[in-house]
Tab-separated table of C-alpha atoms and ligand atoms in Angstrom:
chain	number	residue	atom	x	y	z
A	1	UNK	CA	26.987	8.419	-32.891
A	2	UNK	CA	29.537	11.109	-32.154
A	3	UNK	CA	31.234	11.333	-28.798
A	4	UNK	CA	29.072	14.176	-27.504
A	5	UNK	CA	25.921	12.171	-28.167
A	6	UNK	CA	27.427	9.044	-26.625
A	7	UNK	CA	28.170	11.133	-23.582
A	8	UNK	CA	24.532	12.296	-23.427
A	9	UNK	CA	23.227	8.744	-23.692
A	10	UNK	CA	25.641	7.688	-20.967
A	11	UNK	CA	24.652	10.576	-18.677
A	12	UNK	CA	20.989	9.857	-19.195
A	13	UNK	CA	21.474	6.171	-18.403
A	14	UNK	CA	23.393	6.888	-15.209
A	15	UNK	CA	20.865	9.500	-14.173
A	16	UNK	CA	17.811	7.310	-14.711
A	17	UNK	CA	19.451	4.367	-13.000
A	18	UNK	CA	20.221	6.505	-9.941
A	19	UNK	CA	16.639	7.682	-9.919
A	20	UNK	CA	15.329	4.116	-10.062
A	21	UNK	CA	17.719	3.125	-7.308
A	22	UNK	CA	16.659	6.028	-5.084
A	23	UNK	CA	13.010	5.243	-5.703
A	24	UNK	CA	13.679	1.605	-4.844
A	25	UNK	CA	15.220	2.641	-1.519
A	26	UNK	CA	12.324	4.959	-0.805
A	27	UNK	CA	9.613	2.383	-1.460
A	28	UNK	CA	11.595	-0.225	0.434
A	29	UNK	CA	11.875	1.823	3.598
A	30	UNK	CA	8.827	4.061	3.627
A	31	UNK	CA	6.013	2.636	1.556
A	32	UNK	CA	6.485	-1.108	1.557
A	33	UNK	CA	4.686	-1.826	4.848
A	34	UNK	CA	1.805	0.629	4.720
A	35	UNK	CA	-0.317	-1.919	2.873
A	36	UNK	CA	-0.099	-5.695	3.127
A	37	UNK	CA	-2.445	-8.192	1.425
A	38	UNK	CA	-5.480	-8.999	3.586
A	39	UNK	CA	-6.184	-12.584	4.659
A	40	UNK	CA	-8.532	-14.102	2.088
A	41	UNK	CA	-8.895	-17.757	3.089
A	42	UNK	CA	-12.389	-18.420	4.514
A	43	UNK	CA	-11.320	-21.269	6.799
A	44	UNK	CA	-8.536	-19.114	8.200
A	45	UNK	CA	-10.918	-16.195	8.742
A	46	UNK	CA	-13.445	-18.427	10.496
A	47	UNK	CA	-10.978	-20.301	12.718
A	48	UNK	CA	-8.443	-17.571	13.400
A	49	UNK	CA	-10.472	-14.388	13.211
A	50	UNK	CA	-12.854	-14.787	16.144
A	51	UNK	CA	-10.643	-13.933	19.148
A	52	UNK	CA	-8.508	-11.373	17.301
A	53	UNK	CA	-8.326	-10.175	13.697
A	54	UNK	CA	-7.259	-12.700	11.082
A	55	UNK	CA	-3.723	-11.299	10.867
A	56	UNK	CA	-2.458	-10.915	7.334
A	57	UNK	CA	-0.183	-13.873	6.535
A	58	UNK	CA	2.245	-11.307	5.094
A	59	UNK	CA	3.033	-10.073	8.625
A	60	UNK	CA	4.991	-13.171	9.655
A	61	UNK	CA	7.605	-15.492	8.152
A	62	UNK	CA	6.682	-19.040	7.119
A	63	UNK	CA	8.675	-20.785	9.908
A	64	UNK	CA	6.965	-18.501	12.444
A	65	UNK	CA	3.504	-19.487	11.161
A	66	UNK	CA	4.565	-23.142	11.395
A	67	UNK	CA	5.412	-22.644	15.081
A	68	UNK	CA	2.063	-20.942	15.746
A	69	UNK	CA	0.176	-23.752	13.978
A	70	UNK	CA	2.140	-26.426	15.860
A	71	UNK	CA	1.094	-25.063	19.253
A	72	UNK	CA	-2.591	-24.244	18.791
A	73	UNK	CA	-3.898	-26.287	21.728
A	74	UNK	CA	-1.727	-24.149	24.024
A	75	UNK	CA	-2.218	-20.826	22.284
A	76	UNK	CA	-1.395	-17.842	24.520
A	77	UNK	CA	-3.309	-19.276	27.460
A	78	UNK	CA	-6.200	-20.573	25.379
A	79	UNK	CA	-7.085	-23.592	23.241
A	80	UNK	CA	-7.288	-22.593	19.580
A	81	UNK	CA	-7.008	-26.135	18.250
A	82	UNK	CA	-8.662	-26.944	14.899
A	83	UNK	CA	-9.274	-30.268	13.163
A	84	UNK	CA	-6.573	-31.776	10.982
A	85	UNK	CA	-8.199	-30.753	7.700
A	86	UNK	CA	-8.590	-27.130	8.713
A	87	UNK	CA	-5.058	-27.093	10.128
A	88	UNK	CA	-3.651	-28.342	6.821
A	89	UNK	CA	-5.593	-25.774	4.808
A	90	UNK	CA	-4.774	-22.873	7.129
A	91	UNK	CA	-1.120	-23.872	7.389
A	92	UNK	CA	-0.748	-24.044	3.612
A	93	UNK	CA	-2.507	-20.688	3.180
A	94	UNK	CA	-0.336	-18.960	5.793
A	95	UNK	CA	2.918	-20.372	4.497
A	96	UNK	CA	2.299	-19.659	0.842
A	97	UNK	CA	1.356	-16.040	1.629
A	98	UNK	CA	3.907	-15.507	4.394
A	99	UNK	CA	6.243	-12.532	4.590
A	100	UNK	CA	9.314	-12.668	2.403
A	101	UNK	CA	12.490	-10.640	2.249
A	102	UNK	CA	15.012	-9.634	4.835
A	103	UNK	CA	12.801	-7.464	7.043
A	104	UNK	CA	9.331	-8.804	7.810
A	105	UNK	CA	10.306	-12.125	6.270
A	106	UNK	CA	13.295	-12.898	8.436
A	107	UNK	CA	12.440	-15.318	11.207
A	108	UNK	CA	13.567	-14.270	14.672
A	109	UNK	CA	12.273	-17.363	16.448
A	110	UNK	CA	9.418	-15.649	18.304
A	111	UNK	CA	5.763	-16.710	18.499
A	112	UNK	CA	4.351	-13.212	18.154
A	113	UNK	CA	4.318	-10.763	15.260
A	114	UNK	CA	4.498	-8.096	17.965
A	115	UNK	CA	7.818	-9.487	19.257
A	116	UNK	CA	9.663	-9.392	15.955
A	117	UNK	CA	12.450	-6.802	15.532
A	118	UNK	CA	10.474	-5.507	12.533
A	119	UNK	CA	7.399	-4.742	14.664
A	120	UNK	CA	9.489	-3.107	17.399
A	121	UNK	CA	11.256	-0.905	14.858
A	122	UNK	CA	8.015	0.165	13.199
A	123	UNK	CA	6.561	1.126	16.587
A	124	UNK	CA	9.520	2.712	18.346
A	125	UNK	CA	7.858	6.119	18.185
A	126	UNK	CA	4.732	4.923	19.967
A	127	UNK	CA	4.868	6.305	23.528
A	128	UNK	CA	5.061	3.506	26.121
A	129	UNK	CA	1.817	4.429	27.993
A	130	UNK	CA	-0.145	4.038	24.731
A	131	UNK	CA	0.245	0.242	24.928
A	132	UNK	CA	-1.283	0.206	28.418
A	133	UNK	CA	-4.338	2.271	27.490
A	134	UNK	CA	-7.491	0.246	28.330
A	135	UNK	CA	-8.630	0.808	24.735
A	136	UNK	CA	-5.482	-0.936	23.508
A	137	UNK	CA	-4.426	-3.436	26.195
A	138	UNK	CA	-2.161	-5.418	23.906
A	139	UNK	CA	0.075	-4.612	20.943
A	140	UNK	CA	-1.655	-7.585	19.273
A	141	UNK	CA	-4.812	-5.464	19.173
A	142	UNK	CA	-3.838	-3.796	15.883
A	143	UNK	CA	-7.311	-2.400	15.182
A	144	UNK	CA	-7.149	-0.202	18.298
A	145	UNK	CA	-4.813	2.082	16.334
A	146	UNK	CA	-5.048	0.869	12.737
A	147	UNK	CA	-8.744	0.899	11.827
A	148	UNK	CA	-7.938	-0.780	8.513
A	149	UNK	CA	-5.760	-3.558	9.991
A	150	UNK	CA	-8.068	-6.344	8.880
A	151	UNK	CA	-7.828	-5.050	5.292
A	152	UNK	CA	-4.054	-4.941	5.647
A	153	UNK	CA	-4.076	-1.141	5.748
A	154	UNK	CA	-1.374	0.244	8.067
A	155	UNK	CA	-0.956	3.632	6.440
A	156	UNK	CA	0.844	5.926	8.863
A	157	UNK	CA	-1.509	8.787	8.036
A	158	UNK	CA	-4.527	6.769	9.152
A	159	UNK	CA	-3.032	5.679	12.493
A	160	UNK	CA	-4.954	6.898	15.548
A	161	UNK	CA	-3.580	6.171	18.998
A	162	UNK	CA	-6.609	6.168	21.350
A	163	UNK	CA	-6.626	8.638	24.234
B	1	HEC	C1	-9.862	-18.955	21.420
B	1	HEC	C2	-9.323	-17.681	20.963
B	1	HEC	C3	-8.276	-17.710	19.851
B	1	HEC	C4	-8.354	-18.319	18.622
B	1	HEC	C5	-9.508	-19.155	18.063
B	1	HEC	C6	-7.110	-18.008	17.947
B	1	HEC	N1	-6.322	-17.203	18.710
B	1	HEC	FE1	-4.539	-16.409	18.169
B	1	HEC	N2	-4.420	-15.486	19.983
B	1	HEC	C7	-5.348	-15.609	21.011
B	1	HEC	C8	-4.886	-14.836	22.146
B	1	HEC	C9	-5.617	-14.704	23.487
B	1	HEC	C10	-3.670	-14.246	21.772
B	1	HEC	C11	-2.817	-13.288	22.601
B	1	HEC	C12	-3.381	-11.902	22.334
B	1	HEC	C13	-2.738	-10.807	23.125
B	1	HEC	O1	-1.641	-10.972	23.653
B	1	HEC	O2	-3.348	-9.740	23.186
B	1	HEC	C14	-3.406	-14.675	20.397
B	1	HEC	C15	-2.312	-14.274	19.655
B	1	HEC	C16	-2.014	-14.712	18.382
B	1	HEC	C17	-0.840	-14.332	17.643
B	1	HEC	C18	0.253	-13.386	18.121
B	1	HEC	C19	-0.207	-11.936	18.078
B	1	HEC	C20	0.951	-11.016	18.387
B	1	HEC	O3	1.099	-10.572	19.535
B	1	HEC	O4	1.729	-10.755	17.457
B	1	HEC	C21	-0.899	-14.981	16.443
B	1	HEC	C22	0.120	-14.891	15.321
B	1	HEC	C23	-2.098	-15.773	16.442
B	1	HEC	N3	-2.768	-15.562	17.627
B	1	HEC	C24	-2.489	-16.594	15.410
B	1	HEC	C25	-3.647	-17.376	15.432
B	1	HEC	C26	-3.992	-18.331	14.408
B	1	HEC	C27	-3.166	-18.655	13.183
B	1	HEC	C28	-5.205	-18.870	14.764
B	1	HEC	C29	-6.024	-19.916	14.037
B	1	HEC	C30	-5.406	-21.197	13.807
B	1	HEC	C31	-5.602	-18.244	16.027
B	1	HEC	N4	-4.620	-17.355	16.398
B	1	HEC	C32	-6.783	-18.485	16.688
B	1	HEC	C33	-6.532	-16.290	20.967
B	1	HEC	C34	-6.987	-17.011	19.895
B	2	HEC	C1	-0.995	1.694	20.264
B	2	HEC	C2	-1.301	1.827	18.856
B	2	HEC	C3	-0.817	0.757	17.875
B	2	HEC	C4	-1.086	-0.593	17.879
B	2	HEC	C5	-1.884	-1.380	18.896
B	2	HEC	C6	-0.453	-1.135	16.701
B	2	HEC	N1	0.167	-0.138	16.010
B	2	HEC	FE1	1.128	-0.313	14.226
B	2	HEC	N2	1.652	1.659	14.298
B	2	HEC	C7	1.237	2.563	15.259
B	2	HEC	C8	1.798	3.866	14.960
B	2	HEC	C9	1.567	5.147	15.759
B	2	HEC	C10	2.565	3.706	13.784
B	2	HEC	C11	3.333	4.759	13.042
B	2	HEC	C12	4.693	4.848	13.662
B	2	HEC	C13	5.475	6.029	13.168
B	2	HEC	O1	5.578	6.202	11.973
B	2	HEC	O2	5.971	6.770	13.985
B	2	HEC	C14	2.451	2.308	13.411
B	2	HEC	C15	3.060	1.761	12.292
B	2	HEC	C16	2.807	0.479	11.812
B	2	HEC	C17	3.287	-0.050	10.559
B	2	HEC	C18	4.188	0.684	9.570
B	2	HEC	C19	3.407	1.325	8.464
B	2	HEC	C20	4.346	1.844	7.390
B	2	HEC	O3	3.889	2.659	6.589
B	2	HEC	O4	5.508	1.437	7.331
B	2	HEC	C21	2.807	-1.316	10.436
B	2	HEC	C22	2.995	-2.258	9.277
B	2	HEC	C23	2.041	-1.602	11.626
B	2	HEC	N3	2.060	-0.499	12.436
B	2	HEC	C24	1.435	-2.797	11.877
B	2	HEC	C25	0.804	-3.111	13.080
B	2	HEC	C26	0.275	-4.428	13.399
B	2	HEC	C27	0.342	-5.636	12.474
B	2	HEC	C28	-0.253	-4.350	14.652
B	2	HEC	C29	-0.902	-5.449	15.451
B	2	HEC	C30	-0.206	-6.741	15.505
B	2	HEC	C31	-0.069	-2.974	15.107
B	2	HEC	N4	0.593	-2.263	14.139
B	2	HEC	C32	-0.482	-2.471	16.332
B	2	HEC	C33	0.419	2.286	16.319
B	2	HEC	C34	-0.035	1.031	16.695
């Protein structure tokens, strides 16, 4: 290969690597959270999907799920206790499908998905009164604004804040 061709190969390599890098940044910041895997475990859906949606395990870090599971008999003012077998199955399901990585996956020590720095950052453009709307009542009520929440669909273009 002559020098001019080497130069072309080099330029092309640098160019495509920059493109891949830029695309990586883009998907990381903008697309990564619009869709998370839905909860698929039947025991989890039955035991944890009656009072609120069966939150996708990918919304919370493994240590956070462990804390939730350890305190079920005193669960946000209610008793959500399950038998030992169900607890073991649900715990294993949640932990093996828990959030990973430095954003959603980093544990901030809280007991609520809605109190994580990740959740706050994703919702900083939501006007404060929206959370108090009687059709919302709690940030934990994802489906009030994200109709597809149970399927793990949080696409920004499908968000509807109730009026
Ligand atoms: C008897 C009703 C009930 C059952 C059953 C129940 N929960 Fe809850 N859960 C609640 C209530 C009430 C809240 C607080 C909701 C709010 O603040 O709007 C809550 C909140 C949560 C939150 C925090 C939501 C947030 O704000 O980010 C998580 C996580 C959670 N539950 C997980 C579970 C898991 C896991 C199970 C099954 C083992 C379960 N829940 C079963 C009633 C229940
Ligand atoms: C009051 C309405 C409201 C509620 C309730 C709500 N959200 Fe959102 N959410 C929004 C809005 C609006 C956005 C888009 C924010 C923006 O881009 O300005 C958003 C964005 C998101 C995103 C980011 C999507 C992306 O493409 O990066 C995720 C993930 C998300 N919400 C998850 C949740 C979860 C999980 C819950 C329940 C625990 C929840 N939200 C509850 C209104 C809400």
